Coordinates of C-alpha atoms (C1' of nucleotides) in Angstrom, one line a residue:
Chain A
X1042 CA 114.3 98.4 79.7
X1043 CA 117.0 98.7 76.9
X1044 CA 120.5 97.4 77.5
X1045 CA 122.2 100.6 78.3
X1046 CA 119.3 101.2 81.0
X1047 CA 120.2 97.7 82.5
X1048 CA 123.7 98.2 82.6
X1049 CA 123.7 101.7 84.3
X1050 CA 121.0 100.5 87.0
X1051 CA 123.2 97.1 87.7
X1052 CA 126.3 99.3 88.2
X1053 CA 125.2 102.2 89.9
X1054 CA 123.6 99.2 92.1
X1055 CA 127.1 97.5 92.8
X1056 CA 128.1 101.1 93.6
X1057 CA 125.9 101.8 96.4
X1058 CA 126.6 98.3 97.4
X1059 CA 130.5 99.1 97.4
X1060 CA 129.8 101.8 99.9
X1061 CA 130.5 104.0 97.4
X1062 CA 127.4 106.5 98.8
X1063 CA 126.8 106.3 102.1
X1064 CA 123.6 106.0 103.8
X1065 CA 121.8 109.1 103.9
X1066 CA 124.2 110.8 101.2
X1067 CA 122.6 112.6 98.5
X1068 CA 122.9 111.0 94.7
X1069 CA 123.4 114.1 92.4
X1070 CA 122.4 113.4 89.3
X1071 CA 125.2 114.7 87.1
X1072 CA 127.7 113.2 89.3
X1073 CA 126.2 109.9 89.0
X1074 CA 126.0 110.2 85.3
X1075 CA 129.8 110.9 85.2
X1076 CA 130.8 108.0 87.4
X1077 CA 129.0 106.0 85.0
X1078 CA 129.9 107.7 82.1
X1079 CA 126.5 108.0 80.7
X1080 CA 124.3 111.0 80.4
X1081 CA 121.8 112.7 82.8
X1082 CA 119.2 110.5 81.3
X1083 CA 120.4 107.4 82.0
X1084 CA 121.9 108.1 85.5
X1085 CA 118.1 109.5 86.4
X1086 CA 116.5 106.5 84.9
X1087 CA 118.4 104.2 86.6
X1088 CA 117.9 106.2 89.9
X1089 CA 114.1 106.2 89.6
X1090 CA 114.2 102.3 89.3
X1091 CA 116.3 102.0 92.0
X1092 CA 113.9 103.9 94.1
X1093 CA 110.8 101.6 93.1
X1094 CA 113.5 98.9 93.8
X1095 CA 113.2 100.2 97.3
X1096 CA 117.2 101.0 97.6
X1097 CA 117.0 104.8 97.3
X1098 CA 114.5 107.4 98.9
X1099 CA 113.2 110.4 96.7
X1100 CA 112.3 114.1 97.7
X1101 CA 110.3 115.5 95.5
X1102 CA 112.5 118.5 94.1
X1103 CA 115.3 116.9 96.3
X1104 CA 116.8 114.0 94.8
X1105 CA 117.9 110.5 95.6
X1106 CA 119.2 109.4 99.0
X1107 CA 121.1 105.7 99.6
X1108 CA 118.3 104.3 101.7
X1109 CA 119.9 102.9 105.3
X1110 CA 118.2 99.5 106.5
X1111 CA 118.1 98.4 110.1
X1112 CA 118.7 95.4 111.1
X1113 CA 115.0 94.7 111.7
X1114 CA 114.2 96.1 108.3
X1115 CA 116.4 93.1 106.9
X1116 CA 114.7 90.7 109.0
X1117 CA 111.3 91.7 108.5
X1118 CA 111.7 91.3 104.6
X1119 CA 113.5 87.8 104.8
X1120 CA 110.5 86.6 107.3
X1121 CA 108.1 88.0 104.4
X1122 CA 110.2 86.3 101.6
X1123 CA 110.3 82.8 104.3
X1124 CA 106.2 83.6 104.5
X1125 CA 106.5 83.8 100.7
X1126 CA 108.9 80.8 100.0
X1127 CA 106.9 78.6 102.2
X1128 CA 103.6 79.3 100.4
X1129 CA 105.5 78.2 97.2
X1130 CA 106.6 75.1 98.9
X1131 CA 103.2 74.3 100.1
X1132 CA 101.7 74.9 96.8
X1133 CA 104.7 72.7 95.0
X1134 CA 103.3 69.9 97.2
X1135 CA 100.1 70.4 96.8
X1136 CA 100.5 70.4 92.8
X1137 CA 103.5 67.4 93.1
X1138 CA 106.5 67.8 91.2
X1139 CA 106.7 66.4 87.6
X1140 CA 109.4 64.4 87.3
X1141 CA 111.8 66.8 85.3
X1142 CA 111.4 69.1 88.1
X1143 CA 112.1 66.3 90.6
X1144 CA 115.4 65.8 88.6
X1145 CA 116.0 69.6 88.5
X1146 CA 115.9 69.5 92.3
X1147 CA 117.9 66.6 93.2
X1148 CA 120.3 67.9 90.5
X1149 CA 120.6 70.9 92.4
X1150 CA 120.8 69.3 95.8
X1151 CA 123.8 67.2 94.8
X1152 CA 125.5 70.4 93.7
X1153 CA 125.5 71.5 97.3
X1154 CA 125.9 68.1 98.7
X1155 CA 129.4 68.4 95.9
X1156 CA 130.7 71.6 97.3
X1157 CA 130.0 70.6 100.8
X1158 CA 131.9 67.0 100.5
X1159 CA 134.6 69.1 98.5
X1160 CA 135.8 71.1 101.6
X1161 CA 136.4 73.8 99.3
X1162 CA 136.4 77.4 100.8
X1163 CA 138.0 79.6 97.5
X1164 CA 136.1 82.0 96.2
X1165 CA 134.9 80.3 93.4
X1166 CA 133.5 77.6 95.8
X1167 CA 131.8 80.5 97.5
X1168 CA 130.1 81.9 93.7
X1169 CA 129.6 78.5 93.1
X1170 CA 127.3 78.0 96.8
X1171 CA 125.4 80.9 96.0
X1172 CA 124.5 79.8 92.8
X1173 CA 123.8 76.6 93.9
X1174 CA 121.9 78.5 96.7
X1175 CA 119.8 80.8 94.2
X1176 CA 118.9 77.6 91.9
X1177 CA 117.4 76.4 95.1
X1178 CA 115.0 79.0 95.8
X1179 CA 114.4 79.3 92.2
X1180 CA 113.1 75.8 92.1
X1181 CA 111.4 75.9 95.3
X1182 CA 109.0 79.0 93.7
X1183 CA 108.9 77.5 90.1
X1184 CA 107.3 74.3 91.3
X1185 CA 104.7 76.6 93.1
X1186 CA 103.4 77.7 89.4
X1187 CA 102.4 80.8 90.4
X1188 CA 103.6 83.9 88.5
X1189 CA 102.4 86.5 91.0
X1190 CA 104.5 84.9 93.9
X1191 CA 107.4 84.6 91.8
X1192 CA 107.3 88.2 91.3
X1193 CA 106.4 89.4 94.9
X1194 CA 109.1 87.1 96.0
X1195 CA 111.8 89.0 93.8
X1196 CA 110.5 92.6 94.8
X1197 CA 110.8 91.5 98.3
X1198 CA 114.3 90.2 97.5
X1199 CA 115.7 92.9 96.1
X1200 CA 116.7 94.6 99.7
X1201 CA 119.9 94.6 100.4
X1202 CA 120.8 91.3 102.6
X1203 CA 117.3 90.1 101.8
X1204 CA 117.7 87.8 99.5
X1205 CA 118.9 84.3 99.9
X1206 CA 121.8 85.3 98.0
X1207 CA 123.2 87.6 100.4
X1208 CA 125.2 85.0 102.4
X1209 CA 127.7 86.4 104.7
X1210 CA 130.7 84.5 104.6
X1211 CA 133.9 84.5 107.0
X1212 CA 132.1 87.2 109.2
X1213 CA 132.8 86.3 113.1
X1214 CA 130.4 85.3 115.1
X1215 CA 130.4 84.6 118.6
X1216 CA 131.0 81.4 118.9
X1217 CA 133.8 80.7 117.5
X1218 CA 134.6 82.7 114.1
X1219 CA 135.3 82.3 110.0
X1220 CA 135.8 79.5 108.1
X1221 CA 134.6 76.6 110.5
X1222 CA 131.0 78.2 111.5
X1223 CA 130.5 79.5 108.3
X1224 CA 130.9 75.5 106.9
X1225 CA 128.2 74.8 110.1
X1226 CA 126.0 77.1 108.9
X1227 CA 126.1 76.1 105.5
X1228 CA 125.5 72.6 105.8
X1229 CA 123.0 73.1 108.1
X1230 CA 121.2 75.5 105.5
X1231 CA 121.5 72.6 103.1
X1232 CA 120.2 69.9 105.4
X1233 CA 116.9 72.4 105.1
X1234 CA 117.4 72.3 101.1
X1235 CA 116.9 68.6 101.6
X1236 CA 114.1 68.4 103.9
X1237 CA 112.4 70.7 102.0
X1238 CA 112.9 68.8 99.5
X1239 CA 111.6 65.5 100.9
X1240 CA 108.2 67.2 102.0
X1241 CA 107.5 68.7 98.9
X1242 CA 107.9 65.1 97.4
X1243 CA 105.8 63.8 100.2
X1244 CA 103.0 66.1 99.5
X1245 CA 103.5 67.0 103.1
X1246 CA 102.2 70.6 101.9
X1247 CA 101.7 72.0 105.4
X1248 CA 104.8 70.6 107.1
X1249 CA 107.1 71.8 103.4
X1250 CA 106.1 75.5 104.0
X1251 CA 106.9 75.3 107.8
X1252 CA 110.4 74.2 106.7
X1253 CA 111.0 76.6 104.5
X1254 CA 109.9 79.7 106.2
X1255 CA 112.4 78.1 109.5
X1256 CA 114.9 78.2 106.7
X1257 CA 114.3 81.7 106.0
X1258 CA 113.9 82.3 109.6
X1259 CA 117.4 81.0 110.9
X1260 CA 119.3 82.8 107.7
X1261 CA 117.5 86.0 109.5
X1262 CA 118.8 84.9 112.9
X1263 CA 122.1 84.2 111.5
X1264 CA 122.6 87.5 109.8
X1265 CA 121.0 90.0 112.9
X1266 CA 123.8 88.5 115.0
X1267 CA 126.5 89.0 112.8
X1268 CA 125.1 92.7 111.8
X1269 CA 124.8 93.2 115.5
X1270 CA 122.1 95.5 116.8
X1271 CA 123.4 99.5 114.8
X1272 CA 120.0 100.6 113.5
X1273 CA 121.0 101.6 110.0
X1274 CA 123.7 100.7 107.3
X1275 CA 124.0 100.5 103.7
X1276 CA 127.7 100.0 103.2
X1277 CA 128.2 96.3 103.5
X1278 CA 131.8 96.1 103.2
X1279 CA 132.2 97.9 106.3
X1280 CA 130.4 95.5 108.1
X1281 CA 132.1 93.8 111.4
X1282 CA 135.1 92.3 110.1
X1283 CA 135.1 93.6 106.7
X1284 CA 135.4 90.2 105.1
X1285 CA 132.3 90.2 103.7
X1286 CA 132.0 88.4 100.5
X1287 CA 128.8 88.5 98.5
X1288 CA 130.4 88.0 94.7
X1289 CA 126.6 86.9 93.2
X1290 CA 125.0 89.6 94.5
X1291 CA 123.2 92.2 91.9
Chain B
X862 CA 108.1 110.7 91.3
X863 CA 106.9 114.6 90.9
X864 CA 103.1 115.7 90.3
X865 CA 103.2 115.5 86.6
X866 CA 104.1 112.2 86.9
X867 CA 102.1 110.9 89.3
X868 CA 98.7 111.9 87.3
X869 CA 100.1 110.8 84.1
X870 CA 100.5 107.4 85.6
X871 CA 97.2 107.5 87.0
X872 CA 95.8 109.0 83.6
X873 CA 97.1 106.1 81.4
X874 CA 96.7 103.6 84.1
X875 CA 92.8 104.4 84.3
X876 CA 92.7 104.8 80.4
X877 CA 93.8 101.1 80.2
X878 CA 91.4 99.8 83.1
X879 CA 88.7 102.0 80.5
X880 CA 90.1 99.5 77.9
X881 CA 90.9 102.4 75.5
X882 CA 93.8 100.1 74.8
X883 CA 93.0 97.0 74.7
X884 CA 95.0 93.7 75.6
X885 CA 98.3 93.4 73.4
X886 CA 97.9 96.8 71.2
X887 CA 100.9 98.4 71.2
X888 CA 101.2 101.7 73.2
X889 CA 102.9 104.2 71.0
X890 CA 104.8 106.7 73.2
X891 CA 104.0 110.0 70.8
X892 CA 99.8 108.7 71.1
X893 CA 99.9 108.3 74.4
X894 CA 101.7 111.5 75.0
X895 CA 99.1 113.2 73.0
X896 CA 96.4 111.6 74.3
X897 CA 97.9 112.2 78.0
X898 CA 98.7 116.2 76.9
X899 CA 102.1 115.8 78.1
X900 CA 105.7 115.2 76.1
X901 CA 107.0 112.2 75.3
X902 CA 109.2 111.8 78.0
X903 CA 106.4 111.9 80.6
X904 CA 104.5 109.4 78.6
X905 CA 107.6 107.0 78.8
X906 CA 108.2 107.3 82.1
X907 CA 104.6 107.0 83.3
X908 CA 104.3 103.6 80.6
X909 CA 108.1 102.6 82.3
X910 CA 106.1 102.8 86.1
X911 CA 103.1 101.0 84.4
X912 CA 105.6 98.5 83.3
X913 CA 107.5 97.6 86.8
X914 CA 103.6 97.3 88.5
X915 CA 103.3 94.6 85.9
X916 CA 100.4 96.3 83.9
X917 CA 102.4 96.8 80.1
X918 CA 104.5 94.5 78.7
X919 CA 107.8 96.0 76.9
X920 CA 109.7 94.2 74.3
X921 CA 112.6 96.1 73.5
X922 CA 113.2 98.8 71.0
X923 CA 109.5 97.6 70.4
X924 CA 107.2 99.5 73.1
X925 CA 104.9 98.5 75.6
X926 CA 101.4 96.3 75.0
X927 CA 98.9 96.1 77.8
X928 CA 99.5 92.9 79.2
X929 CA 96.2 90.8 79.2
X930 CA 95.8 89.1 82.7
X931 CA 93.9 85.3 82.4
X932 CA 91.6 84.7 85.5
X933 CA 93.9 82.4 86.8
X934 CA 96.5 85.0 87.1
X935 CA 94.4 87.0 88.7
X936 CA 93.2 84.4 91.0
X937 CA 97.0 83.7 91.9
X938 CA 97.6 86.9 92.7
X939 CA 94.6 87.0 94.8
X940 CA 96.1 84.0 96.6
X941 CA 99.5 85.4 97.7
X942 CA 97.9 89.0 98.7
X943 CA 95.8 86.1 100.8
X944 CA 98.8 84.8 102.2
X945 CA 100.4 88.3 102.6
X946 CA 97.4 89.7 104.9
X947 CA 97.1 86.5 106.8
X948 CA 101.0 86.5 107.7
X949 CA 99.9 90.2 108.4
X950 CA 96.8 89.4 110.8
X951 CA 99.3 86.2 112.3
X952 CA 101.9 89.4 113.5
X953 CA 99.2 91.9 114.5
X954 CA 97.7 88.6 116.6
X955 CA 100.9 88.1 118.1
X956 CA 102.0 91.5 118.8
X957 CA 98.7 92.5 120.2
X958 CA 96.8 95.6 119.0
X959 CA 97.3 99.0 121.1
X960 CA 94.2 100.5 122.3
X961 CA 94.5 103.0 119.5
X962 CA 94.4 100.4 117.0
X963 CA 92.0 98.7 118.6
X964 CA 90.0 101.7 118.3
X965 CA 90.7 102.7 114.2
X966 CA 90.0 99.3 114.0
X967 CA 86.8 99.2 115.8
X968 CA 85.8 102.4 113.8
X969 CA 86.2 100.8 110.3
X970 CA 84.0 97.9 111.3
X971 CA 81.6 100.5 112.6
X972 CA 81.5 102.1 109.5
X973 CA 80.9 99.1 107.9
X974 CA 77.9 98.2 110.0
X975 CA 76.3 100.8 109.2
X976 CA 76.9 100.8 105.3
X977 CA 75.0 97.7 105.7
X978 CA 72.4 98.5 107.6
X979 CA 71.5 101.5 105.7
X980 CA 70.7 99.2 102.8
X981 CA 72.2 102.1 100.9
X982 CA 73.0 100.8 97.1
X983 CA 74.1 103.9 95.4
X984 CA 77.2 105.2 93.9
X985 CA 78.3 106.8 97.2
X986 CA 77.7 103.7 99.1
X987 CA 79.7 101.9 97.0
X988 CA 82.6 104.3 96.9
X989 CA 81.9 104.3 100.8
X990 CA 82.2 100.6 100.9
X991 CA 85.5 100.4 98.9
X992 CA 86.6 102.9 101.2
X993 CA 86.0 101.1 104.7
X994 CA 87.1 97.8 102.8
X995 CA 90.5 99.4 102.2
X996 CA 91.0 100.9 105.2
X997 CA 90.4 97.8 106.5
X998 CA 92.6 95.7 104.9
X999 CA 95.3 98.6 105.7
X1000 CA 94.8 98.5 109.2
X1001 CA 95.3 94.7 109.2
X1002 CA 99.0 95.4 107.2
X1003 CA 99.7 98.2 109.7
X1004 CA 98.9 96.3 112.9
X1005 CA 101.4 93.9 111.5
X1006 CA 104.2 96.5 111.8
X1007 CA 106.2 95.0 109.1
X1008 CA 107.4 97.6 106.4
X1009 CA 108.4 94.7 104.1
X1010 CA 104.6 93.1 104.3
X1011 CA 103.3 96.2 103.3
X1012 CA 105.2 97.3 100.4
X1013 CA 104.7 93.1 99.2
X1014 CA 101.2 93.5 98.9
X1015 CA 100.8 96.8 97.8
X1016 CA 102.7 95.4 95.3
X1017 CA 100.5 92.2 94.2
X1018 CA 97.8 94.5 94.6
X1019 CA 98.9 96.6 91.6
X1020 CA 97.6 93.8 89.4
X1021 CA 93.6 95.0 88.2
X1022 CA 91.2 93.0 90.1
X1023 CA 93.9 92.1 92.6
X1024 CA 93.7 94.6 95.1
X1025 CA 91.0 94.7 97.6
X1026 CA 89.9 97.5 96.4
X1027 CA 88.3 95.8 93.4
X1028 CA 85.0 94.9 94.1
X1029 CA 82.8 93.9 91.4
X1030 CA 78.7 95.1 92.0
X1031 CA 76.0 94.4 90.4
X1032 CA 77.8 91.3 88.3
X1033 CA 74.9 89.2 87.3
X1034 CA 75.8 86.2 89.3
X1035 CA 74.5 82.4 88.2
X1036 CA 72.4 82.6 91.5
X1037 CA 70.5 84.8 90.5
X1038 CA 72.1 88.1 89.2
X1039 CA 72.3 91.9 90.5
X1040 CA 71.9 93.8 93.5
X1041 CA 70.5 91.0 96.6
X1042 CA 73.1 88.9 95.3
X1043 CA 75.9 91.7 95.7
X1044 CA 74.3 92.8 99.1
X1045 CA 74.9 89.3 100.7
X1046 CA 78.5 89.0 99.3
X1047 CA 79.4 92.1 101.3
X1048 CA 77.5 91.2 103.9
X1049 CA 79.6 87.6 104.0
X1050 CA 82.7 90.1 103.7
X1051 CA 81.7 92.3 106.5
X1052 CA 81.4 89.0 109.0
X1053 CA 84.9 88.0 108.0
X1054 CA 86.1 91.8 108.7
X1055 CA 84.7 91.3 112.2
X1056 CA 85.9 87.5 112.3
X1057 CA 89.3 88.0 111.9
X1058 CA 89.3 91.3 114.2
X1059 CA 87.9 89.4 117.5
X1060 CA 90.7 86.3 116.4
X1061 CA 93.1 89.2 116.1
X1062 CA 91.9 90.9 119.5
X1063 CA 92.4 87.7 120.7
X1064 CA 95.7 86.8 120.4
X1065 CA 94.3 84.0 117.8
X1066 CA 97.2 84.2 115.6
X1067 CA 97.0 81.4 113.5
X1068 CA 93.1 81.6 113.3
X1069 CA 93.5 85.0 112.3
X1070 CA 95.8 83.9 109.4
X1071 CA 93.7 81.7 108.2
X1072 CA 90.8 83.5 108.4
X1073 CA 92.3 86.5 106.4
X1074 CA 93.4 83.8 103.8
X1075 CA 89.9 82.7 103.5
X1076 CA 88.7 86.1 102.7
X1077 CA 91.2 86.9 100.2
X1078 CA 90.2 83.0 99.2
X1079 CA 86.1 83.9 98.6
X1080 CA 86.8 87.2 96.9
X1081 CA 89.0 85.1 94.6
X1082 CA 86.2 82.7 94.0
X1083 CA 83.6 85.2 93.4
X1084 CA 85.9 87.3 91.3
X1085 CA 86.4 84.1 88.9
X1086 CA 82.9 83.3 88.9
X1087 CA 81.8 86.4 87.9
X1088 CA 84.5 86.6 84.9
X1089 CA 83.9 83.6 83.9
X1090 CA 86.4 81.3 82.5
X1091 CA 87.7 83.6 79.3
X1092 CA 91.6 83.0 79.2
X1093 CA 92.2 87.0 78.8
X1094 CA 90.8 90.3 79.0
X1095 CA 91.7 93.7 80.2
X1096 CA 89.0 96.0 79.4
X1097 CA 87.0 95.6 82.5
X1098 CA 84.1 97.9 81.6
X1099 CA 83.7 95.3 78.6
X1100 CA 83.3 92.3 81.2
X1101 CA 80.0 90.2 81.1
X1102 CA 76.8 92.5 82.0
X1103 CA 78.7 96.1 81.7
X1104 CA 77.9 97.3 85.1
X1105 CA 81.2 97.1 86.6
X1106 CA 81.6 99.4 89.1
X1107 CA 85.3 100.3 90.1
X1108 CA 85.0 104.0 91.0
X1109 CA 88.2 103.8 93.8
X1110 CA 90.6 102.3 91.7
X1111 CA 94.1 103.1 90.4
Chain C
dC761 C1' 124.3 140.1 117.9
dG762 C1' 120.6 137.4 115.9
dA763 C1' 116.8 136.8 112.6
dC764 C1' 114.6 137.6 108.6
dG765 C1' 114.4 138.5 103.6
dC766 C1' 116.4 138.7 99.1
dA767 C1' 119.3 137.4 95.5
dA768 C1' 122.6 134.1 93.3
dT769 C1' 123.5 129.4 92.5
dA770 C1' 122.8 124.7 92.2
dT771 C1' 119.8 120.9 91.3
dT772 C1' 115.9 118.7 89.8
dG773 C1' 111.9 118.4 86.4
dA774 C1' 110.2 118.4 81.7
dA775 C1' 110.5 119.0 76.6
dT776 C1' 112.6 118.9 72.3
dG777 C1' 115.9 117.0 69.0
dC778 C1' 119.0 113.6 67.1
dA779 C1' 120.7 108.9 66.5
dA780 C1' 120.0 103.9 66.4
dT781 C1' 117.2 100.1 65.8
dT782 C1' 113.4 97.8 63.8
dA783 C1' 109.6 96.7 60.7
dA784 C1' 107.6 97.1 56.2
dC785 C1' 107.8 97.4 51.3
dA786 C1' 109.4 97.2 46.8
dG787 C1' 112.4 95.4 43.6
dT788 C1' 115.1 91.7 41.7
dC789 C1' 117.0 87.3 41.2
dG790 C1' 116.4 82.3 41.2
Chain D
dC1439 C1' 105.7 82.8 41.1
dG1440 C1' 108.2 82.8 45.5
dA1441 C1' 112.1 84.1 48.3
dC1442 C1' 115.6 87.3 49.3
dT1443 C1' 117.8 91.8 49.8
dG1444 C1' 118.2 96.7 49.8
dT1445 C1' 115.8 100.7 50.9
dT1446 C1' 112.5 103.6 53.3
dA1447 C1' 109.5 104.9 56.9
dA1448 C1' 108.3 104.7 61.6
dT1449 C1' 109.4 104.1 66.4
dT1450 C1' 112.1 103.7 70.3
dG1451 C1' 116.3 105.0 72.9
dC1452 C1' 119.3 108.5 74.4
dA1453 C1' 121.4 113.2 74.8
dT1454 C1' 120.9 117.9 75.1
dT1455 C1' 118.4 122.1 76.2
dC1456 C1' 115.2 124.8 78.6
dA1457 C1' 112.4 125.8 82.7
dA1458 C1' 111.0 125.4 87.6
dT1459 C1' 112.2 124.8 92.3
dA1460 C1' 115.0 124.6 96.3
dT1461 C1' 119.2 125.8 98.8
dT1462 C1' 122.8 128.8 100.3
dG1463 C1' 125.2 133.0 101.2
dC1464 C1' 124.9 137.7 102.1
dG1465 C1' 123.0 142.0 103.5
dT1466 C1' 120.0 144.5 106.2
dC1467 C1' 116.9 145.4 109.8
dG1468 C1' 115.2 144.8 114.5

DNA sequence: CGACGCAATATTGAATGCAATTAACAGTCG
DNA sequence: CGACTGTTAATTGCATTCAATATTGCGTCG
């Protein structure tokens, strides 16, 4: 993948993301090359990784569609990626963390434990979560030293709302809506960061991959109610509420 | 992906498993093309697929190189697909199979039984083997009914020696070498076929799991025995003994 | 009036050609 | 004699062009 290649897929990706094809809409090529001012080349080369990405669906002689996801789609991938995560856990346990990538993990969990005692809702405190968020994760399946699950865990990832950083802030819920049950929610997600955490250094391999894949399982829980039960979507900012905020994302 | 594509991807892919490139030679687009009786372009894109399933390596403006697997990547791999079919057996366990699964199901196994018991060692036995083995392992990920877990390990299955599919016969073995030796170890994969049905058809979730993940475990095991512990290689016709047999892959 | 068939058009699929980037080599200077 | 730089050849990256396929609209026939 050259530079040009990367930067047509990433945008064409916040596109479809923007709602800018709906679900089910057909992605003609030449249009898609003028929106993102490149040639038919790059627009079809960015369409056909975006397809093994698992975003769009291909008819042969046919084209591209936006592919929609149900609800249960999304939650069927995250259980995969908390089956995934919690294998890496387990394995991090079972190997035992050196002590540069203890300090990379505390370093990370006092991040969140930062931005949580900070109060902070701005936007940059939201970037800032999902980074914190992502180096998380990232940590959790580095210390698992396992190339192969690194790499199934991104592929799984890569559906939309799949991946742990697709966090839905502000959305209502029902009990109670925005700001205050999105703080809940996140400091309960980082309350898992820090179990986790203390398994993994335990070498409590068993009990570190149930953790994680509960942490996995309530972000699923969390997002099915606030997507409610419509079978397909693909445009997430027209999502209940509309205040969706995913800035990391892509 | 159109018909030209699809068998110049399968084309170069089974050129590399051939090892008529071998592990970091550089794949030059016009050769391959050549070689592959199509243009450029088809050679690219068939080397760009071969790329994202993790078998070339591109450094860019530089090309692709087959990517030389160690056997303890391929042993990792082996592990998550492990994990992937257990979580797979866990659902189906949980969800309970329908009596027409119960019946494909039942079928494979049959088939199985008698592969076996025909003491049949041919070629066609073989590809008959790999067959049943994979339709096995696929009614395992479809009793799941989890899209996600699917495409996952078809995914860590693209990796040679990965997938289920690849079953190495007649490997001379350190306990004694050749054909009784390979007889047995399909036998021993057979009872855990059956194994893991009954725990399945039992609502044995867990034990089902676990079972699955000791399948993938031994295949791992006797997979790294039988390569031995060379760091990399990916001409697999040029592995110790040269009676590989792979006829169903790719 | 509806259905089928044919032609025109639009869209994808594949190949060739051109530009940009990189690696290799020779020549020159220190 | 070794290191550096300018030049050349080779290779990838991208755009354009040509060909194949599917879709749509219209006309005709039942």
């Amino acid at each position: 993948m050259t530079r040009h290649l990367d930067d047509a897929k990433a945008s064409l990706r916040r596109m479809i993301y923007d709602g800018l094809y709906k679900a089910g809409e057909p992605l003609r090529e030449v249009q898609v090359a003028e929106r993102l001012g490149v040639s038919r080349t790059l627009a079809r080369l960015a369409m056909a990784e975006l397809e093994t990405d698992g975003l769009l669906l291909r008819e042969p002689n046919r084209g591209c569609r936006v592919r929609a996801f149900s609800a249960r789609e999304v939650a069927d991938a995250i259980r995969v990626r908390g089956e995934l995560e919690g294998m890496a856990a387990r394995l991090a346990a079972e190997r035992g963390l050196s002590r540069a990538e203890r300090a990379d993990w505390e370093a990370v969990l006092a991040r969140g434990d930062a931005l949580l005692d900070s109060g902070r809702q701005d936007k940059a405190a939201r970037t800032d979560w999902i980074a914190m968020n992502a180096d998380f994760h990232a940590a959790v399946l580095a210390a698992a030293d396992n190339a192969a699950l690194v790499a199934a865990c991104q592929r799984v990832s890569a559906m939309p709302l799949a991946s742990p950083d697709a966090i839905l802030f502000d959305a209502p819920t029902v009990d109670g809506g925005g700001a205050a049950a999105t703080r809940r929610a996140l400091a309960a997600a980082h309350r898992d960061h820090h179990e986790v955490f203390r398994a993994v250094a335990a070498r409590e391999g068993e009990r570190a991959a149930w953790l994680m894949r509960e942490h996995a399982r309530r972000s699923a829980e969390t997002k099915a109610r606030l997507l409610g039960d419509r079978t397909g979507y693909s445009r997430l900012s027209a999502l209940p509420g509309g205040k969706l905020v995913r800035p990391a994302f892509g």
